[in-house]
Coordinates of C-alpha atoms in Angstrom, one line a residue:
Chain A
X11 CA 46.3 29.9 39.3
X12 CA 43.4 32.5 39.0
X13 CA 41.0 29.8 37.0
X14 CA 38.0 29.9 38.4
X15 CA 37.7 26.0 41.2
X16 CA 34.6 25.3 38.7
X17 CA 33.4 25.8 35.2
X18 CA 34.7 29.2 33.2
X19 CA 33.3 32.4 32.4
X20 CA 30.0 33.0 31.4
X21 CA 31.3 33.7 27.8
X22 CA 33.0 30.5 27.6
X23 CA 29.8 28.8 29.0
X24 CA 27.4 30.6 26.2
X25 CA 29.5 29.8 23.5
X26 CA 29.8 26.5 24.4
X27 CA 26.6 25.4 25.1
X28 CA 25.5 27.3 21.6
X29 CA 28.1 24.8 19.8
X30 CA 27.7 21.5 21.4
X31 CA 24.3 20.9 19.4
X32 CA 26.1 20.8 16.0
X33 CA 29.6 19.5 17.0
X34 CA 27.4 16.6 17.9
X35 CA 25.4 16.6 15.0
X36 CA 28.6 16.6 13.0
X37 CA 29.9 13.5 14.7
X38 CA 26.7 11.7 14.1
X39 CA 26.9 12.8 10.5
X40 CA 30.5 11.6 10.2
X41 CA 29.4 8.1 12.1
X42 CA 26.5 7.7 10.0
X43 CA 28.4 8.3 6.4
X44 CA 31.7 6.3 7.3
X45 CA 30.7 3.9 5.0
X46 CA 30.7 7.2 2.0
X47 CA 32.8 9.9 2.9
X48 CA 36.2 9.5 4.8
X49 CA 35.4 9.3 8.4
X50 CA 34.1 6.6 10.4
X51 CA 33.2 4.8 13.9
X52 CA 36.3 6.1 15.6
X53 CA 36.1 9.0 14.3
X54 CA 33.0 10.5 14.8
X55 CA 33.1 9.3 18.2
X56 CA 36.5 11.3 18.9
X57 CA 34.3 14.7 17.7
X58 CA 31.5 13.7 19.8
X59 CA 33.7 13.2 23.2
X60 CA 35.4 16.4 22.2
X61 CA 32.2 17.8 22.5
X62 CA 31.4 16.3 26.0
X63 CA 34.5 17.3 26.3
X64 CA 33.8 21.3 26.2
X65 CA 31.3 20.8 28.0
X66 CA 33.5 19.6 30.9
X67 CA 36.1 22.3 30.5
X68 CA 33.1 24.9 30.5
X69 CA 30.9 23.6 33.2
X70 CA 33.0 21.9 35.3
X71 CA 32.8 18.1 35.6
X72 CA 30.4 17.9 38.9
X73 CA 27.4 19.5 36.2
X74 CA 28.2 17.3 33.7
X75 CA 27.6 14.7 36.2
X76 CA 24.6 16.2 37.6
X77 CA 23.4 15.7 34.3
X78 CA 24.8 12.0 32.9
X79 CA 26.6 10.9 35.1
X80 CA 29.9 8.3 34.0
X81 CA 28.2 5.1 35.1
X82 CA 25.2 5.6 32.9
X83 CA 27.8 7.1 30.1
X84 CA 30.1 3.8 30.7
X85 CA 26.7 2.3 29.8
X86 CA 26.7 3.3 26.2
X87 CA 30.3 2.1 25.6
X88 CA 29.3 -1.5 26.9
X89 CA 26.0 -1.3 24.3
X90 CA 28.4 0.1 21.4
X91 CA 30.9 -3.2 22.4
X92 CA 27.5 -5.9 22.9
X93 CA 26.4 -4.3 19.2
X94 CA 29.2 -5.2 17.9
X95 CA 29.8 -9.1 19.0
X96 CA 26.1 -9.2 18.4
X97 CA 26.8 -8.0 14.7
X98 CA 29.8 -10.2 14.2
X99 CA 27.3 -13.1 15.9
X100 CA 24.6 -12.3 13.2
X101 CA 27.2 -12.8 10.4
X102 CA 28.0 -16.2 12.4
X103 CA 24.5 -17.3 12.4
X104 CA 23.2 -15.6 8.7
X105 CA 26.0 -16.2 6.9
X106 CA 29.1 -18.1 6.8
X107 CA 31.8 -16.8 9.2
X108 CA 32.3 -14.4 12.2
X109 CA 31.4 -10.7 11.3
X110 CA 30.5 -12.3 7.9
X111 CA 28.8 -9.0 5.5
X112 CA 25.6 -11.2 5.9
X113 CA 23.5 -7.8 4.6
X114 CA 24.5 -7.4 1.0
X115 CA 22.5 -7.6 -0.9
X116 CA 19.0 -7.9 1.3
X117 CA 16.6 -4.8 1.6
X118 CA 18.3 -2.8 4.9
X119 CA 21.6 -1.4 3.6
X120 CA 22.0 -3.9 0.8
X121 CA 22.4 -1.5 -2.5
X122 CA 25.4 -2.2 -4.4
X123 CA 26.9 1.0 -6.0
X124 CA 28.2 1.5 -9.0
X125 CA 31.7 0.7 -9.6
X126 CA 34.1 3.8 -9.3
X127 CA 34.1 6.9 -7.7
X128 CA 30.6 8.2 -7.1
X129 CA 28.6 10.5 -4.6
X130 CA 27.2 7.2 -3.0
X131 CA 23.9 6.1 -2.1
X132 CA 22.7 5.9 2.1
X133 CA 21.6 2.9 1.7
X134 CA 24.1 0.5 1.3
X135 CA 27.5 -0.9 3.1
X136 CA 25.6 -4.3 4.6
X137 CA 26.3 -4.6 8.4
X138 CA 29.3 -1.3 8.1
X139 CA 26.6 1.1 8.9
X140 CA 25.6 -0.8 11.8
X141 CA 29.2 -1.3 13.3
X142 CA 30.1 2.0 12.6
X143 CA 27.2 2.9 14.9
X144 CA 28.2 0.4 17.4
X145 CA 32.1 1.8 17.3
X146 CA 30.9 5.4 17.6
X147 CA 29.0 4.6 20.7
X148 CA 31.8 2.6 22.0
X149 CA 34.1 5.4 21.1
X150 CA 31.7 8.4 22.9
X151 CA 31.0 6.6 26.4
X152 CA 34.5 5.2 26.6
X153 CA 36.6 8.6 25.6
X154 CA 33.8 11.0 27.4
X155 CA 33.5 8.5 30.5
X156 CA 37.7 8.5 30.5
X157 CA 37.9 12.5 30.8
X158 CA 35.0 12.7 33.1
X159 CA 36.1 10.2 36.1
X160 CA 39.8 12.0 35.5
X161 CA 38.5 15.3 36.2
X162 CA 35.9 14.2 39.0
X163 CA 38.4 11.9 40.6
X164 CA 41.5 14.5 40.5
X165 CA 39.3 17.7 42.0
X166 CA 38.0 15.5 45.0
X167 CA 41.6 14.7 45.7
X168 CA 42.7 18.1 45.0
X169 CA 39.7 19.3 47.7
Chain B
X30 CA 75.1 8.8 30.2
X31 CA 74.1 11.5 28.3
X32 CA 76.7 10.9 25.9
X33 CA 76.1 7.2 25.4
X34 CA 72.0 8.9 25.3
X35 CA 73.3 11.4 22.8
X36 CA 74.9 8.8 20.4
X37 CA 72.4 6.2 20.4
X38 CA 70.0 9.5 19.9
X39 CA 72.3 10.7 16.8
X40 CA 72.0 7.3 15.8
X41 CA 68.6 6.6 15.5
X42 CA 68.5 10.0 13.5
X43 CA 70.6 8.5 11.1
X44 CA 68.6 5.6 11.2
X45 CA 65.5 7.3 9.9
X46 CA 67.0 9.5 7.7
X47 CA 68.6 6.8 5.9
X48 CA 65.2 4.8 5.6
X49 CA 63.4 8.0 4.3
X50 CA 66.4 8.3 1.6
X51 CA 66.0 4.6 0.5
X52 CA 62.3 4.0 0.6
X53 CA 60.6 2.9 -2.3
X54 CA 58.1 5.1 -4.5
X55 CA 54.5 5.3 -3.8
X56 CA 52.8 2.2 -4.7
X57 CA 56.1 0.3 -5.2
X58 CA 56.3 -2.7 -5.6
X59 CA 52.8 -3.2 -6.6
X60 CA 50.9 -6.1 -4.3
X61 CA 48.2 -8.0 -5.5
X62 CA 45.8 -7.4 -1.6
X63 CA 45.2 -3.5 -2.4
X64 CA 44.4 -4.0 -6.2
X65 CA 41.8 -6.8 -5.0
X66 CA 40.4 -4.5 -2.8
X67 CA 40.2 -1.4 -5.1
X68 CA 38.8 -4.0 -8.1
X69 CA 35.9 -5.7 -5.3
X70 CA 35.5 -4.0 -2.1
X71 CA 32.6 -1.8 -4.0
X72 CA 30.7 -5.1 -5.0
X73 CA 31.3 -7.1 -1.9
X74 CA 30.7 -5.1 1.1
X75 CA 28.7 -2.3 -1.1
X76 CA 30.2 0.7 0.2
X77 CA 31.9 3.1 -1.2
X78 CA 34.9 4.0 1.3
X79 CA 37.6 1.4 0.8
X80 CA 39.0 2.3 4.0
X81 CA 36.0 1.5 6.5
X82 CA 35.3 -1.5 4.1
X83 CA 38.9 -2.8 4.9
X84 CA 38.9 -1.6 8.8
X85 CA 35.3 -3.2 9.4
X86 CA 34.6 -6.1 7.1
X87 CA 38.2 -7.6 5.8
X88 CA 40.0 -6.6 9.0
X89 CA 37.0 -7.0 11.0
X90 CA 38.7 -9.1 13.9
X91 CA 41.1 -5.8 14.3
X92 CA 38.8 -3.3 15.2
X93 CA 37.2 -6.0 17.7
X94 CA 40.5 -6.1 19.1
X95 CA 40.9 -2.2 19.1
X96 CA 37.5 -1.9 21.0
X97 CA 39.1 -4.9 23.3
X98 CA 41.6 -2.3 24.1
X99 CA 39.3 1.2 24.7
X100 CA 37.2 -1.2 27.1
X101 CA 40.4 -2.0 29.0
X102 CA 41.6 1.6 29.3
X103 CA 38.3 2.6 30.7
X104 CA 38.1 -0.4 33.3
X105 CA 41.9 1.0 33.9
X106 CA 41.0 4.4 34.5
X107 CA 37.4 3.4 36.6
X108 CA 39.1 1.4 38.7
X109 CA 41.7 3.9 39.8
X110 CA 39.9 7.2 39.7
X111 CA 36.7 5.9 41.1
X112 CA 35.6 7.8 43.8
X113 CA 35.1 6.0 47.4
X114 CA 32.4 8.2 48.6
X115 CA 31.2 5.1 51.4
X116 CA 34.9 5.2 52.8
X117 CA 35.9 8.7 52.3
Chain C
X25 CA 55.3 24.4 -6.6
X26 CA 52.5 25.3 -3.8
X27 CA 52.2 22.1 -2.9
X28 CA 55.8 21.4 -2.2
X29 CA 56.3 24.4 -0.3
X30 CA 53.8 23.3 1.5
X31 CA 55.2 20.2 2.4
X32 CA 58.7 21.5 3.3
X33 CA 57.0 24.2 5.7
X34 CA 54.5 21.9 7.7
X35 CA 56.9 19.5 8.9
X36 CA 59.3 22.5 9.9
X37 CA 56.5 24.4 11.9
X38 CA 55.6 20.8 13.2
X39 CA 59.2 20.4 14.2
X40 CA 59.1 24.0 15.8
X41 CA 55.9 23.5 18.0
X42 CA 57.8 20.1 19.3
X43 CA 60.6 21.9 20.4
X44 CA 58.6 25.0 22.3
X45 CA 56.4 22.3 24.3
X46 CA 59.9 20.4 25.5
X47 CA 61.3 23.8 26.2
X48 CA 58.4 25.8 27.7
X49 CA 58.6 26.5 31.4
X50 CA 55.3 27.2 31.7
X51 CA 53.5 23.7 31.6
X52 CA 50.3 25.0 30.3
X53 CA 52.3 26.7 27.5
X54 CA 53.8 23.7 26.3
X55 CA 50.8 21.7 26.6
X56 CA 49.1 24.0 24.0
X57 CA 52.0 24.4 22.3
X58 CA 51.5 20.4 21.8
X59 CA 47.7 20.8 21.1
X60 CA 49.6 23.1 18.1
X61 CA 51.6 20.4 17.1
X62 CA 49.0 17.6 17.3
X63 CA 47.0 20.1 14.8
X64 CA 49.4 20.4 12.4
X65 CA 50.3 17.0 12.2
X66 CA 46.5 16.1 11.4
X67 CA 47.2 19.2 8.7
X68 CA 50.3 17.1 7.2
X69 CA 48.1 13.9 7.2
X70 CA 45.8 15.7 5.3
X71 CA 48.1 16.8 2.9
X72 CA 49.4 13.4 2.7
X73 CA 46.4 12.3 1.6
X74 CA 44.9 10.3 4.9
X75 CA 42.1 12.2 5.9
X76 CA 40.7 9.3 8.4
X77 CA 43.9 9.6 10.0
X78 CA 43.6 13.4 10.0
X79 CA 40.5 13.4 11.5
X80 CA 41.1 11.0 14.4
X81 CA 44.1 12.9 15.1
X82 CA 42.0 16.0 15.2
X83 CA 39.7 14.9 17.5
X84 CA 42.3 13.0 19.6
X85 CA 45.0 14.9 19.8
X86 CA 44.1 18.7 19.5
X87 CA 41.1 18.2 21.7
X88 CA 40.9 15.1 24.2
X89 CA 44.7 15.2 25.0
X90 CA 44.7 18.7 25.9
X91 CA 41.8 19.1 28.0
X92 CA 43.5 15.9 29.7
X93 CA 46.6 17.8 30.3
X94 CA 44.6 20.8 31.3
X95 CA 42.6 19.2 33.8
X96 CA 46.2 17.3 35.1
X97 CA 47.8 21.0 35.8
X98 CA 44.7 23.0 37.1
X99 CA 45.2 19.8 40.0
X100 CA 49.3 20.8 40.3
X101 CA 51.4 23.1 39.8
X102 CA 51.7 25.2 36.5
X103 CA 55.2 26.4 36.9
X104 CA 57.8 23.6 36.1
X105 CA 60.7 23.0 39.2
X106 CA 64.0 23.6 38.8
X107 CA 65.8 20.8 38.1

C-alpha cells in the first residue's frame, strides 16, 4: 500500500486537528443534555472517541500516545465506572434503594419541569446528569483506549 | 452443504418476511409500562427525555450491566494487545 | 408521499451498500462500502423515529468500526485471496 507507515498528509493532519476542538465540544454538549434533548451517556462518548479517533488515523497512534497515553486513558473509563456504583451507592445510602433518584427535588439538579413537551430547563434530571457524565467517561476511555492499544499493538507486530 | 445453507437461508427469509407481514400496528396492543412512563417519568426523575429517564433511572441496573460489559472488552483487548516491551 | 418514498429507497440503497461490501475485492472498498451502510442505517433509524439509536450508530458504526477495519488492513493485505 502507498499509505504513508505513520500519520497522513499534512492536509489531513490540519483539518483534523482544526476539528477535534468542537467534535469534542459536541460530545460534551450531547453528554451534558442527555437528560433534554435525545442523546445521552453512550452517545456522546461514541462522538468523543470518534474524535480521538481522527486523531489516531491522522497522527498515527505512537503521537497520540506520546500525548495520553492508553493507561492513563484506561484511567478515565475506571473513574466513569467508580462514578457510577458511587451514584447508585448514594441512592443506597440517601434514599431507599440502589441507584435510587435520591436528587429530585433538592437544590443540584432537582427542578421538576413542567408536564409535556417543553424546551427544558439545565437544571433538573436528579442524579441522570451525573450518570450520564459518568457513562460518557466510561464510554471515551474504554472506546478511545480499545482503538488505541489495537493500532499500537498491531504496528509493533507489523514492525 | 451449500444447498442445505441455501434452504435454511431461503427459509429464514421467509421467516422474516412473514413476521414483518403479520406484525401488529404501532403502539398495538396498548401496555400499561409506557403509558406510566409517558404520564410520570417527567415528575419522578424530572427530566425531560423519556428515554435517558427509562435507560438510567427505571432500567438503571441495565446500563450498569452494559458498562459491566465495555469494562470487559477493554480488559479483553489490554490483555491481548498489550505490548511486552520488558520481553520483546 | 415524500416520506414513503423515502422509506422504500433507504432500505434499498441499505440493501445495495450490503451487497458491494460482501462482493468487493478490494477489502478497503468494502469496508467503506460498510462504513456507507452503517450510515444509512443510522439515516433509516432516524427516519424511524429513534434518534438515540441513530446517533450511537453514527458514532459507532460509521466511525469507530471503520477506522478499526482500516487499521486491521493497513497491518495485512488489501487485496482479498483467491479462494
Amino acid at each position: 500500500m502507498t499509505m504513508p507507515d505513520e500519520g497522513l498528509s499534512p492536509v489531513v493532519r490540519v483539518i483534523a486537528a482544526m476539528l477535534f476542538p468542537f467534535i469534542l465540544i459536541f460530545s460534551l454538549y450531547v453528554i451534558l443534555h442527555g437528560h433534554l434533548t435525545p442523546g445521552g451517556g453512550f452517545q456522546g462518548g461514541a462522538i468523543g472517541a470518534s474524535a480521538v479517533v481522527m486523531l489516531i488515523v491522522a497522527y498515527g497512534a505512537r503521537w497520540v500516545e506520546s500525548k495520553a497515553g492508553e493507561e492513563s486513558v484506561s484511567v478515565l473509563e475506571s473513574l466513569g465506572g467508580l462514578m457510577f456504583v458511587v451514584t447508585g451507592l448514594l441512592g443506597f445510602l440517601l434514599a431507599a434503594t440502589f441507584l435510587s433518584n435520591f436528587l429530585v427535588g433538592e437544590v443540584l439538579f432537582g427542578e421538576i419541569p413542567t408536564f409535556g413537551s417543553n424546551p427544558g430547563i439545565l437544571n433538573t434530571g436528579g442524579t441522570l446528569p451525573l450518570l450520564n457524565i459518568a457513562v460518557g467517561l466510561k464510554v471515551i476511555g474504554g472506546l478511545a483506549s480499545v482503538v488505541l492499544i489495537m493500532a499500537l499493538g498491531s504496528r509493533r507486530d507489523a514492525a | 452443504m451449500r444447498k442445505i445453507a441455501a434452504l435454511v437461508f431461503l427459509v429464514f427469509v421467509a421467516f422474516l418476511l412473514y413476521g414483518a407481514y403479520e406484525m401488529r400496528d404501532f403502539g398495538r396492543p396498548p401496555s400499561d409500562m409506557d403509558d406510566y412512563i409517558i404520564e410520570n417519568s417527567q415528575n419522578e426523575t424530572g427530566a425531560n427525555n423519556a428515554v435517558t429517564a427509562v435507560v438510567f433511572d427505571y432500567r438503571g441496573y441495565d446500563t450498569l450491566g452494559e458498562a459491566t460489559v465495555l469494562f470487559t472488552a477493554v480488559a479483553g483487548v489490554m490483555a491481548m494487545f498489550r505490548r511486552r516491551d520488558d520481553h520483546a | 408521499m415524500w416520506s414513503e418514498l423515502i422509506h422504500v429507497v433507504i432500505p434499498v440503497l441499505l440493501v445495495i451498500a450490503a451487497l458491494v461490501a460482501i462482493l468487493m475485492r478490494d477489502l478497503l472498498a468494502s469496508a467503506v462500502a460498510l462504513a456507507v451502510m452503517s450510515l444509512l442505517l443510522s439515516l433509516e433509524f432516524y427516519i424511524l423515529q429513534a434518534p438515540d439509536v441513530a446517533i450511537a450508530e453514527a458514532g459507532i458504526g460509521a466511525c469507530i468500526t471503520t477506522a478499526i477495519l482500516v487499521i486491521a488492513i493497513k497491518n495485512t493485505r488489501r487485496m482479498e485471496e483467491e479462494a
